[in-house]
Amino acid sequence: MPVDVHVTVTIDPGGLPVLPDPDPGPRWWQRVRIGYNLGLLALSTPLSGPWSWVLAHVRDEESLAGAWVMALIPLAVLAVLDNARRAEAAGANPDMWGPKWRAAITRLLLWAAITATVLTLPITTLVYLMTGVRTS
């Protein structure tokens, strides 16, 4: 009596199964909230005045390089803190206002530091470099 034999062959490519890449979502320039940032920029203007005065005083009395160092260190710290606060607010429960307020206040301080630095140091630096003026 004949016997029917059926063979199934499965070829396994080996390794772990590869998951498809997740949807990347909108690009960073599509996620920028222009009105929010312009509003915080406008609100930060009164805060940038005293910091600009401090930077100008250091620039005039001490050195231009010292003023740049004094401006860039807080900018770097605020930029890292801003990133952390935005991530905290994005991961928080939408009903919690604390993380949103902390993120907004940090962004406000970052805009104040940026505004003070931009209004105080780059033009003077450019003039010093073009004219050869040295501060003692």
PDB file of C-alpha atoms in Angstrom:
ATOM      1  CA  MET A   1       0.000   0.000   0.000  1.00  0.00           C
ATOM      2  CA  PRO A   2       1.524   3.408  -1.028  1.00  0.00           C
ATOM      3  CA  VAL A   3       2.170   6.031   1.671  1.00  0.00           C
ATOM      4  CA  ASP A   4       1.806   9.753   0.944  1.00  0.00           C
ATOM      5  CA  VAL A   5       4.442  11.832   2.648  1.00  0.00           C
ATOM      6  CA  HIS A   6       4.149  15.608   2.756  1.00  0.00           C
ATOM      7  CA  VAL A   7       7.214  17.697   3.686  1.00  0.00           C
ATOM      8  CA  THR A   8       7.041  21.356   4.637  1.00  0.00           C
ATOM      9  CA  VAL A   9      10.285  23.323   4.427  1.00  0.00           C
ATOM     10  CA  THR A  10      10.641  26.640   6.278  1.00  0.00           C
ATOM     11  CA  ILE A  11      13.706  28.774   5.689  1.00  0.00           C
ATOM     12  CA  ASP A  12      14.525  30.977   8.670  1.00  0.00           C
ATOM     13  CA  PRO A  13      16.787  33.920   7.814  1.00  0.00           C
ATOM     14  CA  GLY A  14      18.206  33.813  11.352  1.00  0.00           C
ATOM     15  CA  GLY A  15      18.657  36.587  13.854  1.00  0.00           C
ATOM     16  CA  LEU A  16      16.021  38.588  15.598  1.00  0.00           C
ATOM     17  CA  PRO A  17      12.919  39.652  13.720  1.00  0.00           C
ATOM     18  CA  VAL A  18      13.266  43.183  12.434  1.00  0.00           C
ATOM     19  CA  LEU A  19      10.495  45.566  13.338  1.00  0.00           C
ATOM     20  CA  PRO A  20       9.657  48.311  10.882  1.00  0.00           C
ATOM     21  CA  ASP A  21      10.798  51.789  11.788  1.00  0.00           C
ATOM     22  CA  PRO A  22       8.169  53.806  13.637  1.00  0.00           C
ATOM     23  CA  ASP A  23       6.516  56.778  11.988  1.00  0.00           C
ATOM     24  CA  PRO A  24       8.938  59.671  12.578  1.00  0.00           C
ATOM     25  CA  GLY A  25       6.162  62.200  13.107  1.00  0.00           C
ATOM     26  CA  PRO A  26       6.405  65.839  12.094  1.00  0.00           C
ATOM     27  CA  ARG A  27       9.792  67.440  11.572  1.00  0.00           C
ATOM     28  CA  TRP A  28      11.213  69.809  14.192  1.00  0.00           C
ATOM     29  CA  TRP A  29      10.355  72.928  12.173  1.00  0.00           C
ATOM     30  CA  GLN A  30       6.745  71.753  11.986  1.00  0.00           C
ATOM     31  CA  ARG A  31       6.577  71.356  15.780  1.00  0.00           C
ATOM     32  CA  VAL A  32       7.894  74.844  16.598  1.00  0.00           C
ATOM     33  CA  ARG A  33       5.159  76.854  18.263  1.00  0.00           C
ATOM     34  CA  ILE A  34       5.805  80.296  16.811  1.00  0.00           C
ATOM     35  CA  GLY A  35       3.159  82.191  18.795  1.00  0.00           C
ATOM     36  CA  TYR A  36       4.246  80.604  22.087  1.00  0.00           C
ATOM     37  CA  ASN A  37       7.896  81.465  21.500  1.00  0.00           C
ATOM     38  CA  LEU A  38       7.150  85.005  20.318  1.00  0.00           C
ATOM     39  CA  GLY A  39       4.979  85.569  23.383  1.00  0.00           C
ATOM     40  CA  LEU A  40       7.711  84.335  25.712  1.00  0.00           C
ATOM     41  CA  LEU A  41      10.260  86.447  23.839  1.00  0.00           C
ATOM     42  CA  ALA A  42       8.115  89.540  24.401  1.00  0.00           C
ATOM     43  CA  LEU A  43       7.629  88.685  28.075  1.00  0.00           C
ATOM     44  CA  SER A  44      11.366  88.092  28.536  1.00  0.00           C
ATOM     45  CA  THR A  45      12.373  91.566  27.345  1.00  0.00           C
ATOM     46  CA  PRO A  46      12.192  93.205  30.810  1.00  0.00           C
ATOM     47  CA  LEU A  47      14.309  90.388  32.238  1.00  0.00           C
ATOM     48  CA  SER A  48      16.985  90.754  29.585  1.00  0.00           C
ATOM     49  CA  GLY A  49      17.740  94.372  30.548  1.00  0.00           C
ATOM     50  CA  PRO A  50      19.504  93.686  33.870  1.00  0.00           C
ATOM     51  CA  TRP A  51      21.433  90.745  32.425  1.00  0.00           C
ATOM     52  CA  SER A  52      22.457  92.892  29.455  1.00  0.00           C
ATOM     53  CA  TRP A  53      23.670  95.563  31.876  1.00  0.00           C
ATOM     54  CA  VAL A  54      25.782  92.979  33.745  1.00  0.00           C
ATOM     55  CA  LEU A  55      27.292  91.713  30.489  1.00  0.00           C
ATOM     56  CA  ALA A  56      28.026  95.263  29.296  1.00  0.00           C
ATOM     57  CA  HIS A  57      29.664  96.103  32.622  1.00  0.00           C
ATOM     58  CA  VAL A  58      31.883  93.013  32.445  1.00  0.00           C
ATOM     59  CA  ARG A  59      32.661  93.754  28.793  1.00  0.00           C
ATOM     60  CA  ASP A  60      33.677  97.361  29.535  1.00  0.00           C
ATOM     61  CA  GLU A  61      35.423  96.914  32.883  1.00  0.00           C
ATOM     62  CA  GLU A  62      37.040  93.476  32.551  1.00  0.00           C
ATOM     63  CA  SER A  63      37.267  91.931  29.080  1.00  0.00           C
ATOM     64  CA  LEU A  64      35.226  90.996  26.069  1.00  0.00           C
ATOM     65  CA  ALA A  65      36.237  87.339  26.397  1.00  0.00           C
ATOM     66  CA  GLY A  66      35.130  87.346  30.028  1.00  0.00           C
ATOM     67  CA  ALA A  67      31.748  88.740  29.016  1.00  0.00           C
ATOM     68  CA  TRP A  68      31.348  86.013  26.382  1.00  0.00           C
ATOM     69  CA  VAL A  69      32.212  83.315  28.912  1.00  0.00           C
ATOM     70  CA  MET A  70      29.842  84.871  31.416  1.00  0.00           C
ATOM     71  CA  ALA A  71      27.082  84.885  28.776  1.00  0.00           C
ATOM     72  CA  LEU A  72      27.630  81.427  27.276  1.00  0.00           C
ATOM     73  CA  ILE A  73      27.758  79.371  30.476  1.00  0.00           C
ATOM     74  CA  PRO A  74      24.230  80.336  31.625  1.00  0.00           C
ATOM     75  CA  LEU A  75      23.003  79.930  28.038  1.00  0.00           C
ATOM     76  CA  ALA A  76      24.308  76.362  27.930  1.00  0.00           C
ATOM     77  CA  VAL A  77      22.850  75.510  31.329  1.00  0.00           C
ATOM     78  CA  LEU A  78      19.471  77.026  30.428  1.00  0.00           C
ATOM     79  CA  ALA A  79      19.415  75.232  27.070  1.00  0.00           C
ATOM     80  CA  VAL A  80      19.959  71.834  28.733  1.00  0.00           C
ATOM     81  CA  LEU A  81      17.430  72.647  31.463  1.00  0.00           C
ATOM     82  CA  ASP A  82      14.934  73.820  28.826  1.00  0.00           C
ATOM     83  CA  ASN A  83      15.272  70.532  26.980  1.00  0.00           C
ATOM     84  CA  ALA A  84      14.735  68.565  30.195  1.00  0.00           C
ATOM     85  CA  ARG A  85      11.710  70.659  31.205  1.00  0.00           C
ATOM     86  CA  ARG A  86      10.114  70.274  27.761  1.00  0.00           C
ATOM     87  CA  ALA A  87      10.587  66.496  27.929  1.00  0.00           C
ATOM     88  CA  GLU A  88       9.114  66.473  31.432  1.00  0.00           C
ATOM     89  CA  ALA A  89       6.087  68.472  30.282  1.00  0.00           C
ATOM     90  CA  ALA A  90       5.586  66.264  27.227  1.00  0.00           C
ATOM     91  CA  GLY A  91       5.571  63.106  29.331  1.00  0.00           C
ATOM     92  CA  ALA A  92       3.387  64.461  32.122  1.00  0.00           C
ATOM     93  CA  ASN A  93      -0.337  64.014  32.502  1.00  0.00           C
ATOM     94  CA  PRO A  94      -2.088  66.723  30.441  1.00  0.00           C
ATOM     95  CA  ASP A  95      -4.060  67.795  33.541  1.00  0.00           C
ATOM     96  CA  MET A  96      -0.874  68.663  35.473  1.00  0.00           C
ATOM     97  CA  TRP A  97       0.050  72.328  35.188  1.00  0.00           C
ATOM     98  CA  GLY A  98       3.325  72.208  37.142  1.00  0.00           C
ATOM     99  CA  PRO A  99       5.500  70.715  34.407  1.00  0.00           C
ATOM    100  CA  LYS A 100       4.006  73.087  31.825  1.00  0.00           C
ATOM    101  CA  TRP A 101       4.693  76.128  34.000  1.00  0.00           C
ATOM    102  CA  ARG A 102       8.253  74.989  34.756  1.00  0.00           C
ATOM    103  CA  ALA A 103       8.891  74.470  31.027  1.00  0.00           C
ATOM    104  CA  ALA A 104       7.462  77.915  30.202  1.00  0.00           C
ATOM    105  CA  ILE A 105       9.500  79.677  32.920  1.00  0.00           C
ATOM    106  CA  THR A 106      12.689  77.960  31.788  1.00  0.00           C
ATOM    107  CA  ARG A 107      12.007  78.943  28.166  1.00  0.00           C
ATOM    108  CA  LEU A 108      11.304  82.514  29.323  1.00  0.00           C
ATOM    109  CA  LEU A 109      14.683  82.663  31.101  1.00  0.00           C
ATOM    110  CA  LEU A 110      16.398  81.160  28.062  1.00  0.00           C
ATOM    111  CA  TRP A 111      14.875  83.824  25.800  1.00  0.00           C
ATOM    112  CA  ALA A 112      15.950  86.549  28.261  1.00  0.00           C
ATOM    113  CA  ALA A 113      19.541  85.268  28.251  1.00  0.00           C
ATOM    114  CA  ILE A 114      19.592  84.982  24.458  1.00  0.00           C
ATOM    115  CA  THR A 115      18.170  88.485  24.001  1.00  0.00           C
ATOM    116  CA  ALA A 116      20.632  90.046  26.447  1.00  0.00           C
ATOM    117  CA  THR A 117      23.580  88.291  24.824  1.00  0.00           C
ATOM    118  CA  VAL A 118      22.537  89.182  21.279  1.00  0.00           C
ATOM    119  CA  LEU A 119      21.928  92.831  22.152  1.00  0.00           C
ATOM    120  CA  THR A 120      25.149  93.262  24.126  1.00  0.00           C
ATOM    121  CA  LEU A 121      28.036  91.271  22.708  1.00  0.00           C
ATOM    122  CA  PRO A 122      28.080  90.400  18.967  1.00  0.00           C
ATOM    123  CA  ILE A 123      28.199  93.917  17.527  1.00  0.00           C
ATOM    124  CA  THR A 124      30.900  95.016  19.963  1.00  0.00           C
ATOM    125  CA  THR A 125      32.897  91.892  19.178  1.00  0.00           C
ATOM    126  CA  LEU A 126      32.618  92.565  15.466  1.00  0.00           C
ATOM    127  CA  VAL A 127      33.692  96.185  15.902  1.00  0.00           C
ATOM    128  CA  TYR A 128      36.654  95.145  18.060  1.00  0.00           C
ATOM    129  CA  LEU A 129      37.732  92.575  15.481  1.00  0.00           C
ATOM    130  CA  MET A 130      37.395  94.962  12.530  1.00  0.00           C
ATOM    131  CA  THR A 131      39.071  97.952  14.162  1.00  0.00           C
ATOM    132  CA  GLY A 132      41.711  96.120  16.196  1.00  0.00           C
ATOM    133  CA  VAL A 133      40.590  97.731  19.446  1.00  0.00           C
ATOM    134  CA  ARG A 134      41.878  95.912  22.504  1.00  0.00           C
ATOM    135  CA  THR A 135      40.449  96.291  25.970  1.00  0.00           C
ATOM    136  CA  SER A 136      42.807  96.115  28.884  1.00  0.00           C
TER     137      SER A 136
END
